[in-house]
PDB file of N, CA and C in Angstrom:
ATOM      1  N   MET A   1     -51.907  16.737  -5.265  1.00 50.00           N
ATOM      2  CA  MET A   1     -50.794  17.530  -5.787  1.00 50.00           C
ATOM      3  C   MET A   1     -50.819  18.909  -5.127  1.00 50.00           C
ATOM      4  N   SER A   2     -49.742  19.267  -4.435  1.00 55.00           N
ATOM      5  CA  SER A   2     -49.704  20.565  -3.776  1.00 55.00           C
ATOM      6  C   SER A   2     -49.149  21.618  -4.740  1.00 55.00           C
ATOM      7  N   GLY A   3     -49.252  22.864  -4.371  1.00 57.00           N
ATOM      8  CA  GLY A   3     -48.830  23.969  -5.231  1.00 57.00           C
ATOM      9  C   GLY A   3     -47.340  24.057  -5.429  1.00 57.00           C
ATOM     10  N   ARG A   4     -46.562  23.486  -4.530  1.00 60.00           N
ATOM     11  CA  ARG A   4     -45.115  23.629  -4.629  1.00 60.00           C
ATOM     12  C   ARG A   4     -44.503  22.646  -5.611  1.00 60.00           C
ATOM     13  N   GLU A   5     -45.221  21.627  -5.988  1.00 66.00           N
ATOM     14  CA  GLU A   5     -44.632  20.599  -6.844  1.00 66.00           C
ATOM     15  C   GLU A   5     -44.608  20.985  -8.320  1.00 66.00           C
ATOM     16  N   GLY A   6     -45.444  21.916  -8.724  1.00 67.00           N
ATOM     17  CA  GLY A   6     -45.543  22.249 -10.138  1.00 67.00           C
ATOM     18  C   GLY A   6     -44.334  23.003 -10.645  1.00 67.00           C
ATOM     19  N   GLY A   7     -44.133  22.974 -11.934  1.00 71.00           N
ATOM     20  CA  GLY A   7     -43.059  23.742 -12.550  1.00 71.00           C
ATOM     21  C   GLY A   7     -41.757  22.972 -12.619  1.00 71.00           C
ATOM     22  N   LYS A   8     -40.752  23.651 -13.113  1.00 75.00           N
ATOM     23  CA  LYS A   8     -39.446  23.039 -13.325  1.00 75.00           C
ATOM     24  C   LYS A   8     -38.671  23.039 -12.015  1.00 75.00           C
ATOM     25  N   LYS A   9     -38.039  21.949 -11.699  1.00 76.00           N
ATOM     26  CA  LYS A   9     -37.249  21.860 -10.475  1.00 76.00           C
ATOM     27  C   LYS A   9     -35.864  22.450 -10.723  1.00 76.00           C
ATOM     28  N   LYS A  10     -35.404  23.303  -9.791  1.00 76.00           N
ATOM     29  CA  LYS A  10     -34.092  23.917  -9.918  1.00 76.00           C
ATOM     30  C   LYS A  10     -33.045  23.052  -9.237  1.00 76.00           C
ATOM     31  N   PRO A  11     -31.854  22.994  -9.760  1.00 74.00           N
ATOM     32  CA  PRO A  11     -30.788  22.285  -9.050  1.00 74.00           C
ATOM     33  C   PRO A  11     -30.418  23.061  -7.788  1.00 74.00           C
ATOM     34  N   LEU A  12     -29.960  22.357  -6.773  1.00 80.00           N
ATOM     35  CA  LEU A  12     -29.637  23.018  -5.518  1.00 80.00           C
ATOM     36  C   LEU A  12     -28.470  23.976  -5.671  1.00 80.00           C
ATOM     37  N   LYS A  13     -27.390  23.518  -6.255  1.00 81.00           N
ATOM     38  CA  LYS A  13     -26.224  24.374  -6.458  1.00 81.00           C
ATOM     39  C   LYS A  13     -25.599  24.054  -7.795  1.00 81.00           C
ATOM     40  N   ALA A  14     -25.094  25.091  -8.446  1.00 78.00           N
ATOM     41  CA  ALA A  14     -24.361  24.870  -9.686  1.00 78.00           C
ATOM     42  C   ALA A  14     -22.966  24.370  -9.326  1.00 78.00           C
ATOM     43  N   PRO A  15     -22.424  23.439 -10.095  1.00 77.00           N
ATOM     44  CA  PRO A  15     -21.072  22.959  -9.793  1.00 77.00           C
ATOM     45  C   PRO A  15     -20.048  24.065 -10.012  1.00 77.00           C
ATOM     46  N   LYS A  16     -19.033  24.091  -9.167  1.00 77.00           N
ATOM     47  CA  LYS A  16     -18.000  25.111  -9.295  1.00 77.00           C
ATOM     48  C   LYS A  16     -17.181  24.866 -10.548  1.00 77.00           C
ATOM     49  N   LYS A  17     -16.828  25.970 -11.211  1.00 75.00           N
ATOM     50  CA  LYS A  17     -15.969  25.847 -12.390  1.00 75.00           C
ATOM     51  C   LYS A  17     -14.527  25.715 -11.925  1.00 75.00           C
ATOM     52  N   ALA A  18     -13.791  24.874 -12.595  1.00 72.00           N
ATOM     53  CA  ALA A  18     -12.383  24.699 -12.247  1.00 72.00           C
ATOM     54  C   ALA A  18     -11.613  25.940 -12.695  1.00 72.00           C
ATOM     55  N   SER A  19     -10.793  26.471 -11.802  1.00 68.00           N
ATOM     56  CA  SER A  19     -10.026  27.658 -12.165  1.00 68.00           C
ATOM     57  C   SER A  19      -8.851  27.223 -13.035  1.00 68.00           C
ATOM     58  N   LYS A  20      -8.822  27.765 -14.226  1.00 70.00           N
ATOM     59  CA  LYS A  20      -7.749  27.367 -15.140  1.00 70.00           C
ATOM     60  C   LYS A  20      -6.544  28.287 -14.958  1.00 70.00           C
ATOM     61  N   ASP A  21      -5.396  27.761 -15.234  1.00 71.00           N
ATOM     62  CA  ASP A  21      -4.181  28.555 -15.143  1.00 71.00           C
ATOM     63  C   ASP A  21      -4.071  29.433 -16.385  1.00 71.00           C
ATOM     64  N   LEU A  22      -3.753  30.696 -16.156  1.00 70.00           N
ATOM     65  CA  LEU A  22      -3.636  31.629 -17.270  1.00 70.00           C
ATOM     66  C   LEU A  22      -2.194  31.655 -17.761  1.00 70.00           C
ATOM     67  N   ASP A  23      -2.044  31.598 -19.070  1.00 81.00           N
ATOM     68  CA  ASP A  23      -0.688  31.693 -19.602  1.00 81.00           C
ATOM     69  C   ASP A  23      -0.341  33.169 -19.830  1.00 81.00           C
ATOM     70  N   ASP A  24       0.867  33.416 -20.316  1.00 83.00           N
ATOM     71  CA  ASP A  24       1.361  34.787 -20.442  1.00 83.00           C
ATOM     72  C   ASP A  24       0.503  35.625 -21.383  1.00 83.00           C
ATOM     73  N   ASP A  25       0.035  35.029 -22.485  1.00 84.00           N
ATOM     74  CA  ASP A  25      -0.768  35.787 -23.442  1.00 84.00           C
ATOM     75  C   ASP A  25      -2.070  36.259 -22.804  1.00 84.00           C
ATOM     76  N   GLU A  26      -2.728  35.363 -22.057  1.00 85.00           N
ATOM     77  CA  GLU A  26      -3.985  35.739 -21.416  1.00 85.00           C
ATOM     78  C   GLU A  26      -3.762  36.797 -20.339  1.00 85.00           C
ATOM     79  N   MET A  27      -2.670  36.676 -19.596  1.00 86.00           N
ATOM     80  CA  MET A  27      -2.358  37.669 -18.567  1.00 86.00           C
ATOM     81  C   MET A  27      -2.112  39.037 -19.199  1.00 86.00           C
ATOM     82  N   ALA A  28      -1.382  39.055 -20.302  1.00 89.00           N
ATOM     83  CA  ALA A  28      -1.105  40.316 -20.989  1.00 89.00           C
ATOM     84  C   ALA A  28      -2.394  40.919 -21.535  1.00 89.00           C
ATOM     85  N   PHE A  29      -3.279  40.070 -22.055  1.00 90.00           N
ATOM     86  CA  PHE A  29      -4.537  40.547 -22.604  1.00 90.00           C
ATOM     87  C   PHE A  29      -5.404  41.165 -21.504  1.00 90.00           C
ATOM     88  N   LYS A  30      -5.479  40.499 -20.354  1.00 90.00           N
ATOM     89  CA  LYS A  30      -6.274  41.030 -19.242  1.00 90.00           C
ATOM     90  C   LYS A  30      -5.686  42.346 -18.747  1.00 90.00           C
ATOM     91  N   GLN A  31      -4.365  42.433 -18.677  1.00 92.00           N
ATOM     92  CA  GLN A  31      -3.711  43.664 -18.237  1.00 92.00           C
ATOM     93  C   GLN A  31      -4.013  44.803 -19.211  1.00 92.00           C
ATOM     94  N   LYS A  32      -3.999  44.502 -20.516  1.00 95.00           N
ATOM     95  CA  LYS A  32      -4.283  45.517 -21.523  1.00 95.00           C
ATOM     96  C   LYS A  32      -5.727  45.990 -21.400  1.00 95.00           C
ATOM     97  N   GLN A  33      -6.653  45.060 -21.128  1.00 95.00           N
ATOM     98  CA  GLN A  33      -8.055  45.432 -20.964  1.00 95.00           C
ATOM     99  C   GLN A  33      -8.231  46.351 -19.767  1.00 95.00           C
ATOM    100  N   LYS A  34      -7.543  46.062 -18.666  1.00 95.00           N
ATOM    101  CA  LYS A  34      -7.634  46.911 -17.478  1.00 95.00           C
ATOM    102  C   LYS A  34      -7.124  48.311 -17.775  1.00 95.00           C
ATOM    103  N   GLU A  35      -6.006  48.397 -18.488  1.00 95.00           N
ATOM    104  CA  GLU A  35      -5.438  49.701 -18.819  1.00 95.00           C
ATOM    105  C   GLU A  35      -6.374  50.481 -19.740  1.00 95.00           C
ATOM    106  N   ASP A  36      -6.984  49.793 -20.706  1.00 95.00           N
ATOM    107  CA  ASP A  36      -7.931  50.462 -21.602  1.00 95.00           C
ATOM    108  C   ASP A  36      -9.134  50.977 -20.832  1.00 95.00           C
ATOM    109  N   ALA A  37      -9.611  50.190 -19.877  1.00 94.00           N
ATOM    110  CA  ALA A  37     -10.760  50.612 -19.073  1.00 94.00           C
ATOM    111  C   ALA A  37     -10.407  51.835 -18.234  1.00 94.00           C
ATOM    112  N   LYS A  38      -9.189  51.857 -17.675  1.00 93.00           N
ATOM    113  CA  LYS A  38      -8.762  53.016 -16.889  1.00 93.00           C
ATOM    114  C   LYS A  38      -8.673  54.257 -17.768  1.00 93.00           C
ATOM    115  N   ALA A  39      -8.126  54.108 -18.976  1.00 92.00           N
ATOM    116  CA  ALA A  39      -7.996  55.239 -19.885  1.00 92.00           C
ATOM    117  C   ALA A  39      -9.375  55.760 -20.292  1.00 92.00           C
ATOM    118  N   LEU A  40     -10.306  54.842 -20.540  1.00 91.00           N
ATOM    119  CA  LEU A  40     -11.654  55.240 -20.920  1.00 91.00           C
ATOM    120  C   LEU A  40     -12.340  55.982 -19.770  1.00 91.00           C
ATOM    121  N   GLU A  41     -12.156  55.496 -18.554  1.00 90.00           N
ATOM    122  CA  GLU A  41     -12.749  56.143 -17.385  1.00 90.00           C
ATOM    123  C   GLU A  41     -12.168  57.544 -17.200  1.00 90.00           C
ATOM    124  N   ALA A  42     -10.862  57.696 -17.432  1.00 87.00           N
ATOM    125  CA  ALA A  42     -10.225  59.003 -17.311  1.00 87.00           C
ATOM    126  C   ALA A  42     -10.787  59.966 -18.353  1.00 87.00           C
ATOM    127  N   LEU A  43     -11.003  59.474 -19.560  1.00 86.00           N
ATOM    128  CA  LEU A  43     -11.570  60.327 -20.597  1.00 86.00           C
ATOM    129  C   LEU A  43     -13.001  60.737 -20.260  1.00 86.00           C
ATOM    130  N   LYS A  44     -13.758  59.808 -19.663  1.00 84.00           N
ATOM    131  CA  LYS A  44     -15.138  60.127 -19.283  1.00 84.00           C
ATOM    132  C   LYS A  44     -15.172  61.227 -18.237  1.00 84.00           C
ATOM    133  N   THR A  45     -14.306  61.132 -17.242  1.00 81.00           N
ATOM    134  CA  THR A  45     -14.296  62.152 -16.192  1.00 81.00           C
ATOM    135  C   THR A  45     -13.832  63.495 -16.746  1.00 81.00           C
ATOM    136  N   LYS A  46     -12.899  63.452 -17.670  1.00 78.00           N
ATOM    137  CA  LYS A  46     -12.404  64.690 -18.275  1.00 78.00           C
ATOM    138  C   LYS A  46     -13.499  65.355 -19.109  1.00 78.00           C
ATOM    139  N   ALA A  47     -14.250  64.550 -19.839  1.00 76.00           N
ATOM    140  CA  ALA A  47     -15.298  65.094 -20.706  1.00 76.00           C
ATOM    141  C   ALA A  47     -16.504  65.569 -19.894  1.00 76.00           C
ATOM    142  N   SER A  48     -16.761  64.939 -18.749  1.00 74.00           N
ATOM    143  CA  SER A  48     -17.940  65.313 -17.982  1.00 74.00           C
ATOM    144  C   SER A  48     -17.770  66.666 -17.301  1.00 74.00           C
ATOM    145  N   GLY A  49     -16.544  67.132 -17.142  1.00 70.00           N
ATOM    146  CA  GLY A  49     -16.304  68.416 -16.490  1.00 70.00           C
ATOM    147  C   GLY A  49     -16.746  69.586 -17.339  1.00 70.00           C
ATOM    148  N   LYS A  50     -16.745  69.407 -18.617  1.00 65.00           N
ATOM    149  CA  LYS A  50     -17.113  70.492 -19.527  1.00 65.00           C
ATOM    150  C   LYS A  50     -18.609  70.478 -19.774  1.00 65.00           C
ATOM    151  N   GLY A  51     -19.105  71.562 -20.323  1.00 63.00           N
ATOM    152  CA  GLY A  51     -20.524  71.662 -20.635  1.00 63.00           C
ATOM    153  C   GLY A  51     -20.837  70.958 -21.936  1.00 63.00           C
ATOM    154  N   PRO A  52     -22.027  71.153 -22.447  1.00 61.00           N
ATOM    155  CA  PRO A  52     -22.392  70.527 -23.717  1.00 61.00           C
ATOM    156  C   PRO A  52     -21.563  71.090 -24.864  1.00 61.00           C
ATOM    157  N   LEU A  53     -21.381  70.263 -25.875  1.00 59.00           N
ATOM    158  CA  LEU A  53     -20.533  70.673 -26.997  1.00 59.00           C
ATOM    159  C   LEU A  53     -21.187  71.773 -27.821  1.00 59.00           C
ATOM    160  N   THR A  54     -22.500  71.705 -28.000  1.00 61.00           N
ATOM    161  CA  THR A  54     -23.189  72.710 -28.809  1.00 61.00           C
ATOM    162  C   THR A  54     -23.775  73.760 -27.886  1.00 61.00           C
ATOM    163  N   SER A  55     -23.388  74.981 -28.096  1.00 56.00           N
ATOM    164  CA  SER A  55     -23.965  76.074 -27.308  1.00 56.00           C
ATOM    165  C   SER A  55     -24.621  77.042 -28.285  1.00 56.00           C
ATOM    166  N   GLY A  56     -25.695  76.577 -28.904  1.00 62.00           N
ATOM    167  CA  GLY A  56     -26.358  77.373 -29.926  1.00 62.00           C
ATOM    168  C   GLY A  56     -27.342  78.380 -29.377  1.00 62.00           C
ATOM    169  N   GLY A  57     -27.552  78.373 -28.084  1.00 65.00           N
ATOM    170  CA  GLY A  57     -28.498  79.322 -27.513  1.00 65.00           C
ATOM    171  C   GLY A  57     -29.919  78.797 -27.643  1.00 65.00           C
ATOM    172  N   ILE A  58     -30.836  79.693 -27.957  1.00 71.00           N
ATOM    173  CA  ILE A  58     -32.239  79.308 -28.072  1.00 71.00           C
ATOM    174  C   ILE A  58     -32.456  78.630 -29.413  1.00 71.00           C
ATOM    175  N   LYS A  59     -33.084  77.452 -29.367  1.00 68.00           N
ATOM    176  CA  LYS A  59     -33.357  76.753 -30.605  1.00 68.00           C
ATOM    177  C   LYS A  59     -34.616  77.334 -31.247  1.00 68.00           C
ATOM    178  N   LYS A  60     -34.546  77.509 -32.532  1.00 69.00           N
ATOM    179  CA  LYS A  60     -35.678  78.081 -33.255  1.00 69.00           C
ATOM    180  C   LYS A  60     -36.217  77.032 -34.206  1.00 69.00           C
ATOM    181  N   SER A  61     -37.516  76.972 -34.301  1.00 70.00           N
ATOM    182  CA  SER A  61     -38.106  76.036 -35.260  1.00 70.00           C
ATOM    183  C   SER A  61     -38.129  76.683 -36.635  1.00 70.00           C
ATOM    184  N   GLY A  62     -38.375  75.898 -37.630  1.00 70.00           N
ATOM    185  CA  GLY A  62     -38.382  76.402 -39.002  1.00 70.00           C
ATOM    186  C   GLY A  62     -39.634  77.202 -39.343  1.00 70.00           C
ATOM    187  N   LYS A  63     -40.656  77.107 -38.507  1.00 65.00           N
ATOM    188  CA  LYS A  63     -41.911  77.812 -38.801  1.00 65.00           C
ATOM    189  C   LYS A  63     -41.791  79.277 -38.444  1.00 65.00           C
ATOM    190  N   LYS A  64     -42.590  80.126 -39.161  1.00 60.00           N
ATOM    191  CA  LYS A  64     -42.615  81.555 -38.849  1.00 60.00           C
ATOM    192  C   LYS A  64     -44.014  82.005 -38.562  1.00 60.00           C
TER     193      LYS A  64
END
């Protein structure tokens, strides 16, 4: 028994999935998801331009 024979054998290739036809509802849903992602990305870039929300200065501990 050689070292290469041990373990689980992998299939050579996974079978291709059949591409299904999308109906109008699925197309609209995908389009809405893309638009939401674009809006979220725009908000991220807008928020990243500003500094941190809390500008409290030097933080002090409760001990004296």
